Amino acid sequence: MQDLWPRLAPLLPQAERPVRYIDHEFGAVHRTPEDDPNDYSLCMVYPDTYELGQANQAVRILVNAVNARPGMFAERAFLPAPAFGDVMRAEGLPLFSLESCAPLGEFDVVGITLPHELAAANVLETLDLAGIPLRAENRTESDPFVIGGGPCAYNPEPYAPFFDLFSIGEGEEAVPELVECIGRGRRQGKSRKQILADCARIGGTYVPTFYEELSDEEAAECGFRVRPIEDCAPAVVDKRVFEGFAESSAWEPCIVPFADLVHDRLNVEVLRGCSRGCRFCQAGMTYRPVRERSADNIVESALHGLKVTGYDEVSLTSLSTTDHSQIEQILKRLDEELQGTGIRVSIPSQRLDSFGVDMAELVAGQKRGGLTFAPEAGTQRLRDVINKNVTEDDLFNALTAACKAGWTRAKLYFMIGLPTETDDDIKGIASLTQRAFDCMKKAVPPEQRGRLSLSISCALFVPKPQTPFQWDGQIPPEEALRRVNLLRHSIKYRAIRVNWHSPDSSFVEAVMSRGGRECANLLEEAFKRGARFDAWTEHFNEEAWREGARAAGVDVQAIAQRQFGLDEVLPWQHISCGVSLGFLRKDRERAEKEETLQDCSFGTCTGCGLCPQLDVEVITQEERLG
């Protein structure tokens, strides 16, 4: 492989943060002259800057999984910041891997994770900077195979023409299998189509070029928007599940960066999956079933990781860490082992009850930063609609316990634009927040009340595939702003700060979340007009998307805002996360009736269909505790 460092080094004085591009961090894995040059190769890309991407656990897990297999290796790549990307284009310097400073075009496989919809334009930025043709149909035998995966792959259609294949679900086993299949096929002189056919037979693999788009009439007849045209392609692609997660070590070799990251700490994944059943939450549906690692595994891995990396903070990560059946034991053991070291243990978010506060207190030590809770909705009616099984008393009790334990700052997360929401629900956010602040004041001595701080953050609801709310449209941006203003004017306490997300960027999220292959043309047109780094407020280019929609002839309002019928065939219906379509329909009907559903890991089966379809078994909390 080429070494682009001699060309890169003279350009670094023009980079805003050269440390993003210089490699040799502690823990990085490098090739040696003794390594076989014919080893199969993967470059794993996070489509954003180093500070965001290096903290991403999926990239770390997949790079480690490939590097652990003999006969193959993996390296990392991240996007340069926009200004330095322009410098690279002007100098004709292609996007490179961090470890070898090798062009992405020289790898067998380029893997791009799709973490959120606002990274869509950055996928094209990645391919364009790498000199790889944007569309798979234009790639030659010498071009790498481009694989997509991650949360947005559960509706791959807006990205389909730009990827050779997608790996759906968990990649610890699937990605090394695909790298081997592609690398071996290339060494054997197989054509791209032959290699893709071999890949399509690997579980969880979706090859878009092996499917044809259908008319509305054809889709209604067969139940899918796309249909396989090759025998090797399954009609429905079931996600992969890493069944060995619970027994695998919680210690993942990790890199200690030179630069400060967004989440610069040791991350230890304690459990995977969540079955609480929030109806807006894609992760809660797609990461099922719930699997947890043992307390011994977690504690030993955390202590080992801290020892070999030198980090002063370890985060116990998952979708809901305090749901781990042994979390109290884990935290007490870590607290005892780390006492006097100055090392901090953190948990990503607090359960909305006093137990969550108790767990936060176990790891806080003398530090009392802020606690974060997510009621999501301001009224009990709407919390029942979204299946958020918490009450306002849960919130008040948690805040009271937190203030009595020494916390003075809290943040509450809400969504605006949830299905069935009314102005009364918006005003309910104001009422709930003000009463929450009153609880905080009652819980502390009068002389400490001036130190209390409560803020609320409001995100605009984005309908996500594979959820009970996938049929619901998003409210228009102007209506979202009206509701935000209603909320702001309804809050009478100056001590409560209100923050909200841009409805314009959330609109783009909804389009890319709900669209079909027609959105690929929209994405390409928006990229040509300057869309990139849309998740960065200072770079979001709304006009590029509006003009791109006009050029592509795509009705973005209809895609984002239209209410789909429950019997309508959805663009992503050929992709299965294991939760059945029938269950999602029934749960949407339960939402309309304001009926809740309990977490199956704490009680009885809810009939989501995942266990029989994927041949897995949910282990309840009672069974985990023995």
PDB file of N, CA, C and O in Angstrom, residues 377-406:
ATOM      1  N   ALA A 377     -42.178  13.234  28.021  1.00  0.00           N
ATOM      2  CA  ALA A 377     -43.456  13.913  27.784  1.00  0.00           C
ATOM      3  C   ALA A 377     -43.922  14.578  29.072  1.00  0.00           C
ATOM      4  O   ALA A 377     -43.565  14.144  30.169  1.00  0.00           O
ATOM      5  N   GLY A 378     -44.743  15.619  28.926  1.00  0.00           N
ATOM      6  CA  GLY A 378     -45.136  16.423  30.071  1.00  0.00           C
ATOM      7  C   GLY A 378     -46.382  15.968  30.790  1.00  0.00           C
ATOM      8  O   GLY A 378     -46.684  16.455  31.876  1.00  0.00           O
ATOM      9  N   THR A 379     -47.141  15.045  30.202  1.00  0.00           N
ATOM     10  CA  THR A 379     -48.369  14.559  30.849  1.00  0.00           C
ATOM     11  C   THR A 379     -48.343  13.037  30.926  1.00  0.00           C
ATOM     12  O   THR A 379     -47.709  12.370  30.091  1.00  0.00           O
ATOM     13  N   GLN A 380     -49.051  12.514  31.890  1.00  0.00           N
ATOM     14  CA  GLN A 380     -49.105  11.060  32.025  1.00  0.00           C
ATOM     15  C   GLN A 380     -49.809  10.431  30.834  1.00  0.00           C
ATOM     16  O   GLN A 380     -49.443   9.335  30.389  1.00  0.00           O
ATOM     17  N   ARG A 381     -50.803  11.112  30.288  1.00  0.00           N
ATOM     18  CA  ARG A 381     -51.494  10.591  29.108  1.00  0.00           C
ATOM     19  C   ARG A 381     -50.499  10.323  27.983  1.00  0.00           C
ATOM     20  O   ARG A 381     -50.495   9.229  27.386  1.00  0.00           O
ATOM     21  N   LEU A 382     -49.644  11.303  27.700  1.00  0.00           N
ATOM     22  CA  LEU A 382     -48.711  11.144  26.589  1.00  0.00           C
ATOM     23  C   LEU A 382     -47.586  10.170  26.943  1.00  0.00           C
ATOM     24  O   LEU A 382     -47.089   9.452  26.070  1.00  0.00           O
ATOM     25  N   ARG A 383     -47.196  10.106  28.213  1.00  0.00           N
ATOM     26  CA  ARG A 383     -46.208   9.091  28.596  1.00  0.00           C
ATOM     27  C   ARG A 383     -46.773   7.685  28.414  1.00  0.00           C
ATOM     28  O   ARG A 383     -46.042   6.755  28.063  1.00  0.00           O
ATOM     29  N   ASP A 384     -48.057   7.518  28.624  1.00  0.00           N
ATOM     30  CA  ASP A 384     -48.691   6.221  28.362  1.00  0.00           C
ATOM     31  C   ASP A 384     -48.727   5.933  26.859  1.00  0.00           C
ATOM     32  O   ASP A 384     -48.532   4.788  26.438  1.00  0.00           O
ATOM     33  N   VAL A 385     -48.974   6.960  26.066  1.00  0.00           N
ATOM     34  CA  VAL A 385     -48.993   6.783  24.608  1.00  0.00           C
ATOM     35  C   VAL A 385     -47.639   6.264  24.121  1.00  0.00           C
ATOM     36  O   VAL A 385     -47.563   5.361  23.283  1.00  0.00           O
ATOM     37  N   ILE A 386     -46.568   6.810  24.645  1.00  0.00           N
ATOM     38  CA  ILE A 386     -45.232   6.426  24.169  1.00  0.00           C
ATOM     39  C   ILE A 386     -44.657   5.236  24.937  1.00  0.00           C
ATOM     40  O   ILE A 386     -43.543   4.801  24.675  1.00  0.00           O
ATOM     41  N   ASN A 387     -45.433   4.709  25.898  1.00  0.00           N
ATOM     42  CA  ASN A 387     -45.022   3.567  26.722  1.00  0.00           C
ATOM     43  C   ASN A 387     -43.799   3.886  27.577  1.00  0.00           C
ATOM     44  O   ASN A 387     -42.944   3.035  27.796  1.00  0.00           O
ATOM     45  N   LYS A 388     -43.748   5.103  28.065  1.00  0.00           N
ATOM     46  CA  LYS A 388     -42.704   5.491  29.011  1.00  0.00           C
ATOM     47  C   LYS A 388     -43.262   5.202  30.403  1.00  0.00           C
ATOM     48  O   LYS A 388     -43.967   6.006  31.000  1.00  0.00           O
ATOM     49  N   ASN A 389     -42.934   4.053  30.927  1.00  0.00           N
ATOM     50  CA  ASN A 389     -43.581   3.584  32.143  1.00  0.00           C
ATOM     51  C   ASN A 389     -43.004   4.239  33.394  1.00  0.00           C
ATOM     52  O   ASN A 389     -42.427   3.577  34.270  1.00  0.00           O
ATOM     53  N   VAL A 390     -43.154   5.561  33.464  1.00  0.00           N
ATOM     54  CA  VAL A 390     -42.768   6.323  34.652  1.00  0.00           C
ATOM     55  C   VAL A 390     -43.860   7.341  34.938  1.00  0.00           C
ATOM     56  O   VAL A 390     -44.624   7.722  34.048  1.00  0.00           O
ATOM     57  N   THR A 391     -43.924   7.790  36.185  1.00  0.00           N
ATOM     58  CA  THR A 391     -44.908   8.785  36.585  1.00  0.00           C
ATOM     59  C   THR A 391     -44.194  10.044  37.056  1.00  0.00           C
ATOM     60  O   THR A 391     -42.977  10.051  37.271  1.00  0.00           O
ATOM     61  N   GLU A 392     -44.979  11.099  37.247  1.00  0.00           N
ATOM     62  CA  GLU A 392     -44.362  12.322  37.759  1.00  0.00           C
ATOM     63  C   GLU A 392     -43.855  12.111  39.185  1.00  0.00           C
ATOM     64  O   GLU A 392     -42.861  12.723  39.583  1.00  0.00           O
ATOM     65  N   ASP A 393     -44.505  11.238  39.948  1.00  0.00           N
ATOM     66  CA  ASP A 393     -43.995  10.942  41.288  1.00  0.00           C
ATOM     67  C   ASP A 393     -42.613  10.304  41.228  1.00  0.00           C
ATOM     68  O   ASP A 393     -41.763  10.555  42.096  1.00  0.00           O
ATOM     69  N   ASP A 394     -42.369   9.467  40.211  1.00  0.00           N
ATOM     70  CA  ASP A 394     -41.034   8.896  40.030  1.00  0.00           C
ATOM     71  C   ASP A 394     -40.008  10.012  39.864  1.00  0.00           C
ATOM     72  O   ASP A 394     -38.919   9.981  40.449  1.00  0.00           O
ATOM     73  N   LEU A 395     -40.350  10.998  39.034  1.00  0.00           N
ATOM     74  CA  LEU A 395     -39.448  12.115  38.801  1.00  0.00           C
ATOM     75  C   LEU A 395     -39.243  12.928  40.069  1.00  0.00           C
ATOM     76  O   LEU A 395     -38.106  13.254  40.444  1.00  0.00           O
ATOM     77  N   PHE A 396     -40.334  13.271  40.743  1.00  0.00           N
ATOM     78  CA  PHE A 396     -40.214  14.104  41.953  1.00  0.00           C
ATOM     79  C   PHE A 396     -39.414  13.379  43.037  1.00  0.00           C
ATOM     80  O   PHE A 396     -38.580  13.990  43.715  1.00  0.00           O
ATOM     81  N   ASN A 397     -39.654  12.089  43.191  1.00  0.00           N
ATOM     82  CA  ASN A 397     -38.909  11.330  44.194  1.00  0.00           C
ATOM     83  C   ASN A 397     -37.426  11.260  43.847  1.00  0.00           C
ATOM     84  O   ASN A 397     -36.558  11.344  44.726  1.00  0.00           O
ATOM     85  N   ALA A 398     -37.139  11.102  42.560  1.00  0.00           N
ATOM     86  CA  ALA A 398     -35.739  11.039  42.139  1.00  0.00           C
ATOM     87  C   ALA A 398     -35.034  12.369  42.382  1.00  0.00           C
ATOM     88  O   ALA A 398     -33.907  12.406  42.891  1.00  0.00           O
ATOM     89  N   LEU A 399     -35.682  13.467  42.028  1.00  0.00           N
ATOM     90  CA  LEU A 399     -35.066  14.783  42.232  1.00  0.00           C
ATOM     91  C   LEU A 399     -34.917  15.102  43.719  1.00  0.00           C
ATOM     92  O   LEU A 399     -33.907  15.688  44.133  1.00  0.00           O
ATOM     93  N   THR A 400     -35.906  14.732  44.505  1.00  0.00           N
ATOM     94  CA  THR A 400     -35.808  14.954  45.954  1.00  0.00           C
ATOM     95  C   THR A 400     -34.628  14.179  46.525  1.00  0.00           C
ATOM     96  O   THR A 400     -33.820  14.726  47.302  1.00  0.00           O
ATOM     97  N   ALA A 401     -34.513  12.910  46.135  1.00  0.00           N
ATOM     98  CA  ALA A 401     -33.395  12.096  46.618  1.00  0.00           C
ATOM     99  C   ALA A 401     -32.064  12.669  46.148  1.00  0.00           C
ATOM    100  O   ALA A 401     -31.080  12.682  46.910  1.00  0.00           O
ATOM    101  N   ALA A 402     -32.022  13.163  44.924  1.00  0.00           N
ATOM    102  CA  ALA A 402     -30.773  13.713  44.389  1.00  0.00           C
ATOM    103  C   ALA A 402     -30.345  14.959  45.158  1.00  0.00           C
ATOM    104  O   ALA A 402     -29.172  15.121  45.526  1.00  0.00           O
ATOM    105  N   CYS A 403     -31.287  15.851  45.409  1.00  0.00           N
ATOM    106  CA  CYS A 403     -30.943  17.087  46.116  1.00  0.00           C
ATOM    107  C   CYS A 403     -30.520  16.797  47.559  1.00  0.00           C
ATOM    108  O   CYS A 403     -29.582  17.420  48.082  1.00  0.00           O
ATOM    109  N   LYS A 404     -31.195  15.858  48.183  1.00  0.00           N
ATOM    110  CA  LYS A 404     -30.810  15.502  49.557  1.00  0.00           C
ATOM    111  C   LYS A 404     -29.425  14.857  49.590  1.00  0.00           C
ATOM    112  O   LYS A 404     -28.718  14.932  50.598  1.00  0.00           O
ATOM    113  N   ALA A 405     -29.035  14.234  48.474  1.00  0.00           N
ATOM    114  CA  ALA A 405     -27.718  13.601  48.400  1.00  0.00           C
ATOM    115  C   ALA A 405     -26.629  14.564  47.953  1.00  0.00           C
ATOM    116  O   ALA A 405     -25.474  14.168  47.827  1.00  0.00           O
ATOM    117  N   GLY A 406     -27.000  15.818  47.683  1.00  0.00           N
ATOM    118  CA  GLY A 406     -25.981  16.818  47.380  1.00  0.00           C
ATOM    119  C   GLY A 406     -25.961  17.363  45.973  1.00  0.00           C
ATOM    120  O   GLY A 406     -25.159  18.246  45.662  1.00  0.00           O
TER     121      GLY A 406
END
